Structure formats: structure tokens, C-alpha cells
Short mmCIF file of C-alpha atoms in Angstrom, two decimals:
data_model
loop_
_atom_site.label_atom_id
_atom_site.label_comp_id
_atom_site.label_asym_id
_atom_site.label_seq_id
_atom_site.Cartn_x
_atom_site.Cartn_y
_atom_site.Cartn_z
CA UNK A 1 67.39 102.07 86.82
CA UNK A 2 64.28 101.33 84.68
CA UNK A 3 63.56 104.67 82.40
CA UNK A 4 60.56 105.14 80.56
CA UNK A 5 59.72 107.00 77.50
CA UNK A 6 56.71 109.25 77.33
CA UNK A 7 55.62 111.81 74.43
CA UNK A 8 53.17 113.13 76.73
CA UNK A 9 54.36 115.37 79.20
CA UNK A 10 52.30 118.24 80.21
CA UNK A 11 51.19 120.50 83.62
CA UNK A 12 53.04 118.60 85.96
CA UNK A 13 52.34 115.14 84.31
CA UNK A 14 54.03 112.30 82.51
CA UNK A 15 50.96 109.74 80.43
CA UNK A 16 52.71 106.39 79.44
CA UNK A 17 50.92 104.63 76.69
CA UNK A 18 51.14 101.49 74.58
CA UNK A 19 53.96 99.39 75.27
CA UNK A 20 55.48 101.58 77.83
CA UNK A 21 52.30 101.38 80.24
CA UNK A 22 51.46 97.55 79.73
CA UNK A 23 55.86 96.99 80.37
CA UNK A 24 55.33 99.37 83.70
CA UNK A 25 52.04 97.79 85.11
CA UNK A 26 52.11 93.98 83.65
CA UNK A 27 56.01 93.19 83.74
CA UNK A 28 57.16 95.55 86.10
CA UNK A 29 54.00 95.52 88.37
CA UNK A 30 54.16 99.08 89.08
CA UNK A 31 51.18 100.43 91.48
CA UNK A 32 49.71 104.04 92.32
CA UNK A 33 52.42 105.92 94.36
CA UNK A 34 55.42 104.29 92.83
CA UNK A 35 58.05 106.19 91.85
CA UNK A 36 59.52 106.00 88.37
CA UNK A 37 62.13 107.65 86.13
CA UNK A 38 60.59 109.23 82.59
CA UNK A 39 62.53 110.70 79.62
CA UNK A 40 60.58 112.98 76.99
CA UNK A 41 62.67 111.64 74.18
CA UNK A 42 63.63 115.70 73.92
CA UNK A 43 66.30 115.50 76.58
CA UNK A 44 64.25 115.69 79.47
CA UNK A 45 64.29 113.36 82.66
CA UNK A 46 61.49 113.33 84.95
CA UNK A 47 61.06 111.73 88.35
CA UNK A 48 57.47 110.86 88.83
CA UNK A 49 54.99 109.43 91.32
CA UNK A 50 52.39 107.11 89.57
CA UNK A 51 48.63 108.40 90.04
CA UNK A 52 46.73 105.93 88.37
CA UNK A 53 48.00 102.70 86.79
CA UNK A 54 46.29 100.45 84.04
CA UNK A 55 47.97 98.34 81.32
CA UNK A 56 46.53 100.57 79.02
CA UNK A 57 48.10 104.14 80.38
CA UNK A 58 50.04 105.13 83.21
CA UNK A 59 49.31 108.78 84.74
CA UNK A 60 52.22 110.09 86.74
CA UNK A 61 53.04 113.78 88.53
CA UNK A 62 56.23 114.96 87.68
CA UNK A 63 58.56 115.30 91.30
CA UNK A 64 61.70 116.52 89.65
CA UNK A 65 63.11 117.24 86.35
CA UNK A 66 66.95 117.17 84.82
CA UNK A 67 66.84 118.76 81.43
CA UNK A 68 70.44 117.76 79.27
CA UNK A 69 70.16 114.58 80.91
CA UNK A 70 73.02 112.50 79.25
CA UNK A 71 73.15 115.00 76.37
CA UNK A 72 76.52 115.41 74.63
CA UNK A 73 78.34 119.07 73.75
CA UNK A 74 77.83 118.65 69.90
CA UNK A 75 75.06 118.04 67.31
CA UNK A 76 75.67 115.33 64.88
CA UNK A 77 73.43 114.33 61.77
CA UNK A 78 74.63 111.15 60.16
CA UNK A 79 73.35 110.56 56.92
CA UNK A 80 74.07 107.03 56.32
CA UNK A 81 73.26 104.21 53.17
CA UNK A 82 71.08 101.51 54.42
CA UNK A 83 73.55 97.99 53.80
CA UNK A 84 72.11 95.02 52.59
CA UNK A 85 72.21 93.54 55.71
CA UNK A 86 69.56 95.27 57.74
CA UNK A 87 70.76 93.69 60.97
CA UNK A 88 74.15 95.66 60.54
CA UNK A 89 72.38 99.31 59.76
CA UNK A 90 70.30 98.81 63.23
CA UNK A 91 73.70 97.32 65.12
CA UNK A 92 74.80 100.81 63.63
CA UNK A 93 71.72 102.66 64.88
CA UNK A 94 72.25 101.23 68.33
CA UNK A 95 75.65 102.03 68.78
CA UNK A 96 75.73 105.82 67.38
CA UNK A 97 72.86 106.32 69.77
CA UNK A 98 74.80 105.01 72.59
CA UNK A 99 78.24 106.92 71.62
CA UNK A 100 76.01 110.32 71.14
CA UNK A 101 74.12 111.19 67.85
CA UNK A 102 71.19 113.46 67.05
CA UNK A 103 69.83 112.58 63.63
CA UNK A 104 69.97 109.98 61.34
CA UNK A 105 68.86 110.24 57.57
CA UNK A 106 69.04 106.88 55.76
CA UNK A 107 70.12 107.91 52.23
CA UNK A 108 69.57 106.31 48.98
CA UNK A 109 72.52 106.37 46.51
CA UNK A 110 72.81 105.19 42.87
CA UNK A 111 74.78 102.23 43.98
CA UNK A 112 72.72 101.40 46.96
CA UNK A 113 71.28 97.75 46.62
CA UNK A 114 68.85 98.42 49.30
CA UNK A 115 66.55 101.19 48.04
CA UNK A 116 64.07 101.03 50.95
CA UNK A 117 64.19 101.31 54.67
CA UNK A 118 61.28 101.19 57.16
CA UNK A 119 62.05 103.54 60.17
CA UNK A 120 59.53 101.81 62.41
CA UNK A 121 61.66 99.29 63.82
CA UNK A 122 64.66 101.92 63.75
CA UNK A 123 62.59 104.30 66.33
CA UNK A 124 61.94 101.44 68.56
CA UNK A 125 65.69 100.49 69.10
CA UNK A 126 66.48 104.07 69.43
CA UNK A 127 64.28 104.46 72.16
CA UNK A 128 65.47 101.39 73.91
CA UNK A 129 69.04 102.36 73.06
CA UNK A 130 68.63 105.85 74.60
CA UNK A 131 67.14 104.34 77.91
CA UNK A 132 70.08 101.97 78.20
CA UNK A 133 72.53 104.57 78.13
CA UNK A 134 70.80 106.95 80.00
CA UNK A 135 69.92 109.67 77.65
CA UNK A 136 67.19 111.93 77.83
CA UNK A 137 67.07 112.54 73.87
CA UNK A 138 66.00 110.25 71.45
CA UNK A 139 67.92 110.74 68.24
CA UNK A 140 65.76 111.08 65.29
CA UNK A 141 65.60 108.88 62.54
CA UNK A 142 64.37 110.36 59.14
CA UNK A 143 62.24 109.13 56.30
CA UNK A 144 64.36 108.03 53.71
CA UNK A 145 65.69 110.30 50.79
CA UNK A 146 67.99 110.12 47.91
CA UNK A 147 71.62 111.25 48.22
CA UNK A 148 70.98 114.03 45.92
CA UNK A 149 67.83 114.99 47.97
CA UNK A 150 69.74 115.13 51.15
CA UNK A 151 72.47 117.28 49.56
CA UNK A 152 70.27 119.80 47.89
CA UNK A 153 68.30 119.89 51.78
CA UNK A 154 71.50 120.63 53.52
CA UNK A 155 73.96 121.81 51.43
CA UNK A 156 75.10 125.49 50.25
CA UNK A 157 74.18 127.19 47.55
CA UNK A 158 76.62 127.84 45.11
CA UNK A 159 80.15 126.20 44.99
CA UNK A 160 82.23 126.31 48.36
CA UNK A 161 83.78 123.66 48.51
CA UNK A 162 87.00 125.13 49.97
CA UNK A 163 89.02 124.66 53.27
CA UNK A 164 87.23 128.19 54.23
CA UNK A 165 84.03 125.96 54.35
CA UNK A 166 85.67 123.97 57.13
CA UNK A 167 85.85 127.04 59.23
CA UNK A 168 82.07 127.53 58.83
CA UNK A 169 79.75 129.34 59.42
CA UNK A 170 77.21 126.69 59.91
CA UNK A 171 77.74 123.13 60.38
CA UNK A 172 80.86 121.10 59.18
CA UNK A 173 79.50 119.32 56.51
CA UNK A 174 81.53 116.10 55.41
CA UNK A 175 80.86 113.71 52.89
CA UNK A 176 83.07 110.05 53.43
CA UNK A 177 83.86 109.43 49.96
CA UNK A 178 86.00 106.14 49.10
CA UNK A 179 87.48 106.43 45.56
CA UNK A 180 90.83 108.31 45.42
CA UNK A 181 90.15 111.23 42.95
CA UNK A 182 92.76 113.97 42.08
CA UNK A 183 89.80 116.49 41.87
CA UNK A 184 89.06 116.02 45.36
CA UNK A 185 91.61 115.72 47.71
CA UNK A 186 90.67 114.25 51.13
CA UNK A 187 91.53 115.23 54.76
CA UNK A 188 91.05 112.61 57.30
CA UNK A 189 87.62 113.34 59.60
CA UNK A 190 89.91 113.87 62.05
CA UNK A 191 91.73 116.87 60.82
CA UNK A 192 88.50 118.17 59.40
CA UNK A 193 86.99 118.12 62.85
CA UNK A 194 89.85 120.00 64.39
CA UNK A 195 90.08 122.64 61.99
CA UNK A 196 86.26 123.88 62.53
CA UNK A 197 85.76 125.62 65.59
CA UNK A 198 82.13 124.91 65.84
CA UNK A 199 80.17 121.78 67.14
CA UNK A 200 77.41 120.89 64.37
CA UNK A 201 78.69 118.04 62.16
CA UNK A 202 76.81 116.26 59.34
CA UNK A 203 78.65 113.34 57.92
CA UNK A 204 77.51 111.52 54.62
CA UNK A 205 78.11 108.00 54.65
CA UNK A 206 77.86 106.06 51.01
CA UNK A 207 76.91 102.33 50.41
CA UNK A 208 78.73 99.31 49.79
CA UNK A 209 79.34 100.53 46.39
CA UNK A 210 80.39 103.84 47.39
CA UNK A 211 78.47 107.31 46.17
CA UNK A 212 78.69 107.67 42.47
CA UNK A 213 81.17 110.40 41.13
CA UNK A 214 78.10 112.43 40.03
CA UNK A 215 77.14 112.18 43.72
CA UNK A 216 80.28 113.22 45.27
CA UNK A 217 80.88 115.95 42.57
CA UNK A 218 77.44 117.33 43.85
CA UNK A 219 78.02 117.25 47.25
CA UNK A 220 81.50 118.74 47.19
CA UNK A 221 79.95 121.66 45.04
CA UNK A 222 77.28 122.33 48.10
CA UNK A 223 80.01 122.51 50.52
CA UNK A 224 80.33 119.00 51.72
CA UNK A 225 84.43 118.67 52.28
CA UNK A 226 85.39 115.08 51.16
CA UNK A 227 86.78 113.45 53.98
CA UNK A 228 88.59 109.79 54.47
CA UNK A 229 87.91 107.57 57.73
CA UNK A 230 91.57 106.44 57.78
CA UNK A 231 93.47 103.46 56.53
CA UNK A 232 90.94 100.83 57.30
CA UNK A 233 88.74 99.38 54.74
CA UNK A 234 85.61 99.59 56.92
CA UNK A 235 82.09 98.33 56.01
CA UNK A 236 79.50 100.79 55.66
CA UNK A 237 77.98 100.56 59.07
CA UNK A 238 81.70 100.63 60.66
CA UNK A 239 82.30 103.67 58.67
CA UNK A 240 79.05 105.49 60.31
CA UNK A 241 79.96 104.44 64.09
CA UNK A 242 83.83 105.70 63.11
CA UNK A 243 82.29 109.06 62.38
CA UNK A 244 80.32 109.19 65.55
CA UNK A 245 83.46 108.00 67.28
CA UNK A 246 85.23 110.93 65.60
CA UNK A 247 82.68 113.52 67.28
CA UNK A 248 82.87 111.91 70.74
CA UNK A 249 86.53 111.97 70.83
CA UNK A 250 86.77 115.45 69.56
CA UNK A 251 84.99 116.53 72.60
CA UNK A 252 86.45 113.81 75.09
CA UNK A 253 88.32 115.92 77.87
CA UNK B 1 88.98 90.74 45.55
CA UNK B 2 88.63 87.05 46.74
CA UNK B 3 90.99 86.62 49.58
CA UNK B 4 92.04 83.13 50.97
CA UNK B 5 94.07 82.49 54.19
CA UNK B 6 96.63 79.80 54.31
CA UNK B 7 99.02 78.65 57.16
CA UNK B 8 100.76 76.78 54.92
CA UNK B 9 103.33 78.77 53.13
CA UNK B 10 106.54 77.52 52.81
CA UNK B 11 109.27 77.71 49.48
CA UNK B 12 107.64 79.38 47.28
CA UNK B 13 104.04 77.61 47.59
CA UNK B 14 100.74 78.42 49.22
CA UNK B 15 98.54 75.67 49.92
CA UNK B 16 94.80 75.78 50.90
CA UNK B 17 92.83 72.95 52.65
CA UNK B 18 89.76 72.79 54.69
CA UNK B 19 86.95 75.23 53.67
CA UNK B 20 89.47 77.78 52.14
CA UNK B 21 90.18 74.78 49.36
CA UNK B 22 86.71 73.74 48.69
CA UNK B 23 85.41 77.55 48.82
CA UNK B 24 88.12 78.18 45.69
CA UNK B 25 87.21 74.84 44.08
CA UNK B 26 83.91 74.07 44.63
CA UNK B 27 82.37 77.74 44.94
CA UNK B 28 84.47 79.79 42.47
CA UNK B 29 85.72 77.29 40.36
CA UNK B 30 89.09 78.34 40.62
CA UNK B 31 91.20 75.68 38.13
CA UNK B 32 94.87 75.11 37.77
CA UNK B 33 96.56 78.14 35.98
CA UNK B 34 94.19 80.82 37.53
CA UNK B 35 95.54 83.68 39.83
CA UNK B 36 94.76 84.11 43.21
CA UNK B 37 95.10 86.43 46.43
CA UNK B 38 96.14 84.49 49.61
CA UNK B 39 97.11 85.81 53.14
CA UNK B 40 99.31 84.14 55.63
CA UNK B 41 97.32 85.92 58.51
CA UNK B 42 101.14 87.10 59.78
CA UNK B 43 100.60 90.29 57.91
CA UNK B 44 102.07 88.99 54.08
CA UNK B 45 99.78 88.94 51.00
CA UNK B 46 100.67 86.77 48.14
CA UNK B 47 99.59 86.86 44.49
CA UNK B 48 99.88 82.99 43.56
CA UNK B 49 99.10 80.89 40.32
CA UNK B 50 97.18 77.81 41.26
CA UNK B 51 99.16 74.56 39.95
CA UNK B 52 96.54 71.69 41.68
CA UNK B 53 93.24 71.82 42.62
CA UNK B 54 91.31 69.40 44.36
CA UNK B 55 88.29 70.50 46.75
CA UNK B 56 90.79 68.95 49.79
CA UNK B 57 93.61 70.92 48.85
CA UNK B 58 94.97 73.68 46.46
CA UNK B 59 98.33 74.36 45.98
CA UNK B 60 99.57 77.73 44.30
CA UNK B 61 103.04 79.09 43.39
CA UNK B 62 103.83 82.29 44.39
CA UNK B 63 104.28 84.82 41.92
CA UNK B 64 104.60 87.64 44.37
CA UNK B 65 104.73 89.11 47.94
CA UNK B 66 103.68 92.21 50.06
CA UNK B 67 104.28 92.24 53.65
CA UNK B 68 102.67 94.13 56.17
CA UNK B 69 99.65 94.68 54.19
CA UNK B 70 96.59 96.70 55.27
CA UNK B 71 98.91 96.81 58.60
CA UNK B 72 98.42 99.73 61.16
CA UNK B 73 101.09 101.50 62.75
CA UNK B 74 100.62 100.53 66.38
CA UNK B 75 99.86 97.58 68.32
CA UNK B 76 96.36 96.94 70.12
CA UNK B 77 95.67 94.10 72.62
CA UNK B 78 92.07 94.40 73.89
CA UNK B 79 90.93 91.99 76.97
CA UNK B 80 87.43 92.19 76.84
CA UNK B 81 84.70 90.58 79.19
CA UNK B 82 82.64 88.02 77.39
CA UNK B 83 78.77 89.63 77.73
CA UNK B 84 75.34 87.77 78.13
CA UNK B 85 74.73 88.10 74.34
CA UNK B 86 77.40 86.37 72.61
CA UNK B 87 76.35 87.83 69.42
CA UNK B 88 77.40 91.10 70.73
CA UNK B 89 80.97 89.90 71.65
CA UNK B 90 81.46 88.63 67.99
CA UNK B 91 80.10 92.15 66.75
CA UNK B 92 82.68 93.38 68.74
CA UNK B 93 85.45 91.31 67.46
CA UNK B 94 84.71 91.71 63.58
CA UNK B 95 84.66 95.55 64.14
CA UNK B 96 87.75 95.33 66.22
CA UNK B 97 89.74 93.68 63.37
CA UNK B 98 87.96 95.64 60.77
CA UNK B 99 89.18 98.97 62.59
CA UNK B 100 92.63 97.40 63.75
CA UNK B 101 93.56 95.12 66.50
CA UNK B 102 96.41 92.70 66.82
CA UNK B 103 95.39 90.57 70.09
CA UNK B 104 91.86 90.04 71.96
CA UNK B 105 91.83 88.40 75.16
CA UNK B 106 88.50 87.27 76.67
CA UNK B 107 88.56 87.92 80.54
CA UNK B 108 86.46 86.46 83.10
CA UNK B 109 86.03 88.80 86.10
CA UNK B 110 84.40 88.04 89.39
CA UNK B 111 81.47 89.87 88.43
CA UNK B 112 80.93 88.20 85.24
CA UNK B 113 77.82 86.47 84.06
CA UNK B 114 79.39 84.58 81.53
CA UNK B 115 82.26 82.39 82.66
CA UNK B 116 82.87 80.54 79.55
CA UNK B 117 83.92 81.83 76.17
CA UNK B 118 84.56 79.36 72.92
CA UNK B 119 87.58 80.97 70.54
CA UNK B 120 86.65 78.91 67.41
CA UNK B 121 84.08 80.64 66.26
CA UNK B 122 85.86 83.74 66.96
CA UNK B 123 88.78 82.63 65.09
CA UNK B 124 86.67 82.21 62.02
CA UNK B 125 84.98 85.55 62.20
CA UNK B 126 88.35 86.93 62.64
CA UNK B 127 90.03 85.35 59.53
CA UNK B 128 87.07 86.45 57.34
CA UNK B 129 86.62 90.18 58.93
CA UNK B 130 91.04 90.14 57.79
CA UNK B 131 89.95 89.06 54.31
CA UNK B 132 87.05 91.30 54.11
CA UNK B 133 89.05 94.53 55.48
CA UNK B 134 91.97 93.73 53.29
CA UNK B 135 94.52 92.83 55.80
CA UNK B 136 97.45 90.47 55.69
CA UNK B 137 97.65 89.91 59.54
CA UNK B 138 94.40 88.18 61.49
CA UNK B 139 94.45 88.97 64.87
CA UNK B 140 94.90 86.91 67.67
CA UNK B 141 92.15 85.29 70.10
CA UNK B 142 93.64 84.05 73.01
CA UNK B 143 91.73 81.36 75.47
CA UNK B 144 90.08 83.12 78.19
CA UNK B 145 91.75 83.85 81.30
CA UNK B 146 90.63 85.38 84.63
CA UNK B 147 90.75 89.14 85.09
CA UNK B 148 93.31 88.03 87.80
CA UNK B 149 95.33 86.03 85.81
CA UNK B 150 95.49 88.56 82.90
CA UNK B 151 96.41 91.76 84.91
CA UNK B 152 99.63 89.20 86.68
CA UNK B 153 100.83 87.98 83.30
CA UNK B 154 100.65 91.42 81.89
CA UNK B 155 100.93 93.87 84.77
CA UNK B 156 104.33 94.97 86.11
CA UNK B 157 106.12 93.90 89.66
CA UNK B 158 105.32 96.00 92.36
CA UNK B 159 103.50 99.29 92.58
CA UNK B 160 103.95 101.42 89.32
CA UNK B 161 100.96 103.23 88.68
CA UNK B 162 101.49 106.95 87.91
CA UNK B 163 101.35 108.98 85.28
CA UNK B 164 105.05 108.26 85.21
CA UNK B 165 103.85 104.72 83.69
CA UNK B 166 102.09 106.43 81.20
CA UNK B 167 105.60 107.76 79.64
CA UNK B 168 106.46 103.88 79.38
CA UNK B 169 108.57 101.88 79.09
CA UNK B 170 106.76 98.89 77.28
CA UNK B 171 102.93 99.45 76.19
CA UNK B 172 100.59 101.56 77.97
CA UNK B 173 98.61 99.73 79.90
CA UNK B 174 95.02 100.81 80.49
CA UNK B 175 91.92 99.52 82.66
CA UNK B 176 88.40 101.10 81.57
CA UNK B 177 86.90 101.22 85.13
CA UNK B 178 83.67 102.93 85.30
CA UNK B 179 83.23 103.18 89.47
CA UNK B 180 83.87 106.60 90.44
CA UNK B 181 86.46 106.42 92.87
CA UNK B 182 88.89 109.29 94.69
CA UNK B 183 91.60 106.43 95.16
CA UNK B 184 91.82 106.25 91.47
CA UNK B 185 91.44 109.52 89.42
CA UNK B 186 90.97 108.49 86.09
CA UNK B 187 92.01 110.02 82.48
CA UNK B 188 90.39 109.75 79.29
CA UNK B 189 91.75 106.86 77.13
CA UNK B 190 92.18 109.73 74.76
CA UNK B 191 94.68 111.76 77.20
CA UNK B 192 96.38 108.98 78.37
CA UNK B 193 97.59 107.89 74.98
CA UNK B 194 98.31 111.84 73.95
CA UNK B 195 100.66 111.56 76.82
CA UNK B 196 102.18 108.38 76.11
CA UNK B 197 104.75 108.44 72.85
CA UNK B 198 105.00 104.55 72.09
CA UNK B 199 102.68 102.85 70.04
CA UNK B 200 101.64 99.37 72.17
CA UNK B 201 98.26 99.74 74.24
CA UNK B 202 96.59 97.17 76.41
CA UNK B 203 93.05 98.15 77.17
CA UNK B 204 91.13 95.91 79.85
CA UNK B 205 87.32 96.59 79.65
CA UNK B 206 85.14 94.75 81.74
CA UNK B 207 81.91 92.87 82.11
CA UNK B 208 78.34 94.76 82.65
CA UNK B 209 78.86 94.54 86.14
CA UNK B 210 82.25 96.71 85.90
CA UNK B 211 85.45 94.72 87.11
CA UNK B 212 85.41 94.56 90.96
CA UNK B 213 86.88 97.17 93.19
CA UNK B 214 89.59 94.33 93.92
CA UNK B 215 90.42 93.55 90.33
CA UNK B 216 90.85 97.17 89.80
CA UNK B 217 93.12 97.49 92.58
CA UNK B 218 95.39 94.85 91.77
CA UNK B 219 95.65 96.51 87.80
CA UNK B 220 96.24 99.71 89.16
CA UNK B 221 98.92 98.25 91.74
CA UNK B 222 100.78 96.67 88.21
CA UNK B 223 100.58 99.43 86.28
CA UNK B 224 97.57 99.69 84.17
CA UNK B 225 96.28 103.20 84.36
CA UNK B 226 92.67 103.75 85.29
CA UNK B 227 91.10 105.51 82.26
CA UNK B 228 87.39 106.19 81.19
CA UNK B 229 85.78 106.20 77.93
CA UNK B 230 84.42 109.72 77.99
CA UNK B 231 80.75 110.76 79.45
CA UNK B 232 78.41 108.46 77.49
CA UNK B 233 77.28 105.33 79.22
CA UNK B 234 78.80 102.47 76.96
CA UNK B 235 77.58 98.30 76.61
CA UNK B 236 80.78 96.35 76.98
CA UNK B 237 80.90 95.84 73.57
CA UNK B 238 80.44 99.20 72.59
CA UNK B 239 83.20 100.43 75.20
CA UNK B 240 85.91 97.71 73.64
CA UNK B 241 85.06 99.03 69.96
CA UNK B 242 85.59 102.62 71.14
CA UNK B 243 88.77 101.71 72.68
CA UNK B 244 89.99 100.44 69.23
CA UNK B 245 88.75 103.84 67.73
CA UNK B 246 90.83 105.60 70.67
CA UNK B 247 93.97 103.64 69.25
CA UNK B 248 93.05 104.47 65.39
CA UNK B 249 92.06 108.05 65.85
CA UNK B 250 95.30 108.45 68.01
CA UNK B 251 97.29 107.55 64.63
CA UNK B 252 94.93 108.82 62.11
CA UNK B 253 96.76 111.62 60.07
#
């Protein structure tokens, strides 16, 4: 089924513009009276009937709607360092969307080789992956921030890194830290998710050179649980997909 | 750590030839006396000292060896239909190797759009992925076979599709079948793996158009358990990686 995405949904109408409108009219040759399916990117699917169609703009009246379309039963925020080969990061973005993710934050660490990341391409990939995998919600991609900024934005005040933190309250915050370090004994992401009874996860995945000890120490001091992703040595983008799969399997019946 | 792969290991010597030799001598400029690490692709890592080096052939005496290097505690055979976009299949091959897989069989179904698959590129990808993820064993890629041939080769004689089959003996055989079909109630791959107490898995993943009802029926009649991979609608290559992750998480401590 062909699905369109519209940010302009109001008072019984969906408006397609830009690429969505031209694809609808020029490529698929939809005309007034045709029925189309539209997601709003917030989680709702609309069945609509086209009332006016031009390559620049398509108006369609809403016939029915389904909220939480293709939704998953948890909230996952993946904070992942961009990798040298940007194709690999874009691959991770597509796959995470298919499996189930809500927010993605590119984070730049002191060991990062790639210090810049453009979100515009990522947004397009997420829209098409959401449509392709039949999800009404398009995951949000945030502008890149430094690892330190991310930790300070999402971490807890003061030192709270103990297993109590695994119990919540609030999201289960994890940092996938590769260095074996006696100061920070790690549990597996699977164990951490099993011990936590909530459904909100934040996972930090570092660059090829891993987090710096300072970054890991700061994260842990702000309530991020140091986790490992099993015994295999995974590339950054594979680690990020594995974190998405960990949440997916935690909730699989 | 730079790792080489040699199929010629015998009587205390590792021989590198072809690309491995030229990479060792021309690119990395290794010379007689240098120490190198070599995997045999069967699971063993060798520390060696070079005794003679030319761009065509490198001989190295074995100093020490470690069997089961980077091994995982289960055996996984993924039988996956090639997809239209071959890059996506090659991506799956690389990721499955990183996560942990032992055998890959390209299977051609009656709904397959891509009917041919060349294994030569896949072999190269698997060798480099095994080296990159520090595994001594290079997963085996089989020549493509039809879905029917695969089922007849790996299935059981006679009808044995019931939950008893989940208990074994022998490998847990699963077919990820998308069609909702009352004749074949499905359980999740996670449930199937949890109910089974062995460590050998075979998972069949179909093409974009799914298996045909005839293929699914034959597989199920030969002891393949119909499973689903959760509620997300996954592309073929994502489904295949998700099956690899299912085994990985099943054995994650």
C-alpha cells in the first residue's frame, strides 16, 4: 500500500506538498476522488479522499483515522556517534526505524573521527522507512550534540549509578561502554532491561574509538548504567541496531 | 590488530597467498621476522613469525594458537532469500557475521524476484567481517538452492510439526512466515528459542513476496516451526538480522 506523509493535518483535511504532492500526482497519477493513505508522522494513519490535486499541492478530506498505527509498546531514544562511513549510519537509521525507535541523537565524542552530521538526509530516510514499515510515527532525529551535552541534558543530578537506578523512576539510561574497567562493572543490556520494570530506554553508543574514560565516568555519575552488548565485537552501527533489537525482544510476546 | 586469513595451515606453518600475501607485504610492508596474527577460518587464531615474505606468498611459523577464538555458544544456519537490491543482502551477510552465524544458505522461492546469487563476493565479505569482528571462524556461504530443495535437505521425514518438535532432538528448525494463516498458528522466534533446550538453530527467511503457501506447508510438514519476528514489518534483510539477534540474545548472559 502506498503511503504519504503530511505535516499539515487539520479540520478534516490532509494537505500534501513538496515531494509528497508531486509523487502523488506526477508519479502515481492520483486524481480528485481517489482514496489515499496518509500518515502524520505523529502516529496516526488517515484514509483520505482527494478533493484537489496539483503537482504542488494535494488536498484530501479525511474519511477515517487510526491512531497509534504501527506503534511499539516502549519508548527508545538511541544516542549514537556518527561513524566514518556515513552510509553505515544511514543504514542504522533505516533499520532502527523498521525495528522500532522514537528518537535518535547523533552524539560527538572526544574520540569521534566524524565531528559533523547533517540531519536533512536522515529525516528523508526516516520518513521513507516509516512508510515502508507501516508506522504512523516517524522517529525524531535531533541535531548533533557533544557526548557531554547529551549526558548533562538527559542524566540525573548527582551520583545515582547503582542498580537502584535500574529500577527507575524515569527512563532506563544505559551507556554501552567497551572498555573493561573495574571501576564500572558492566551488565548486559538484556539484564539491565529485564531488571527494569518501565518501558522507556535511553542508550548511548560511542564512536569507533569508544567513549573516553572521562565521558564514561560522567555518564555513569549521572545515572547511566554501563552495559555491554554481548561477547561479539560489533561495529558502532551494528551495536546501535543491536540496542534497538534488545528493546524489541524485551517486549516481544 | 591486523588479522590475516589462511586456508593453508599445516605442520607448524601458515601460508598466506593471493590478496592476503600482497596485502601483508605490499600494503603493510611486513618482512621476515615480523609477528602476525592469522585465522584459519575454522575457528583458530595463530600467532606466527614470518619466515619468508613475497607479494605472492608469505610463510610464517606458528608460535602459539587459540582455538574457538571469538566463537559463540550456539550454531545458527540462516536460509535467506536473496533480495532485489543485492547491497542489502551483502549488508545482512556482514552483520550476521559480526553478530554470530555459522552457515548462510541463499534460498530461491517461487515468489523470489531475484533467482540467481553469486557467492564469490559474499565469501570475501564474510572473511573481512570475521577478521574485523575478531572471529576465528568464517561463516560458510552455500550455493543457492530452491526453497523446496532446502526444506527436503534439512527437514524431517514425515509430519512432525508440533510443539514437541521445539524440544528437539536435533536443531530447532523455524520458518519465518508472514501470512496470518489459521492452519499454521505462529509463535514468536523468541518463544520458540526459549522452549527449546538445544543450541542449534535453522531459520528460513523468505523473499519480499514471502514464501508461497505451498512452500510454507511443505516446511511445516517437515518439522519447521512457523514463527513470527514480532509486530514490526521488517524487510527481508532486517528480518534475517533480527533472527541472528534472537539467537544472540537467547545466549547473552
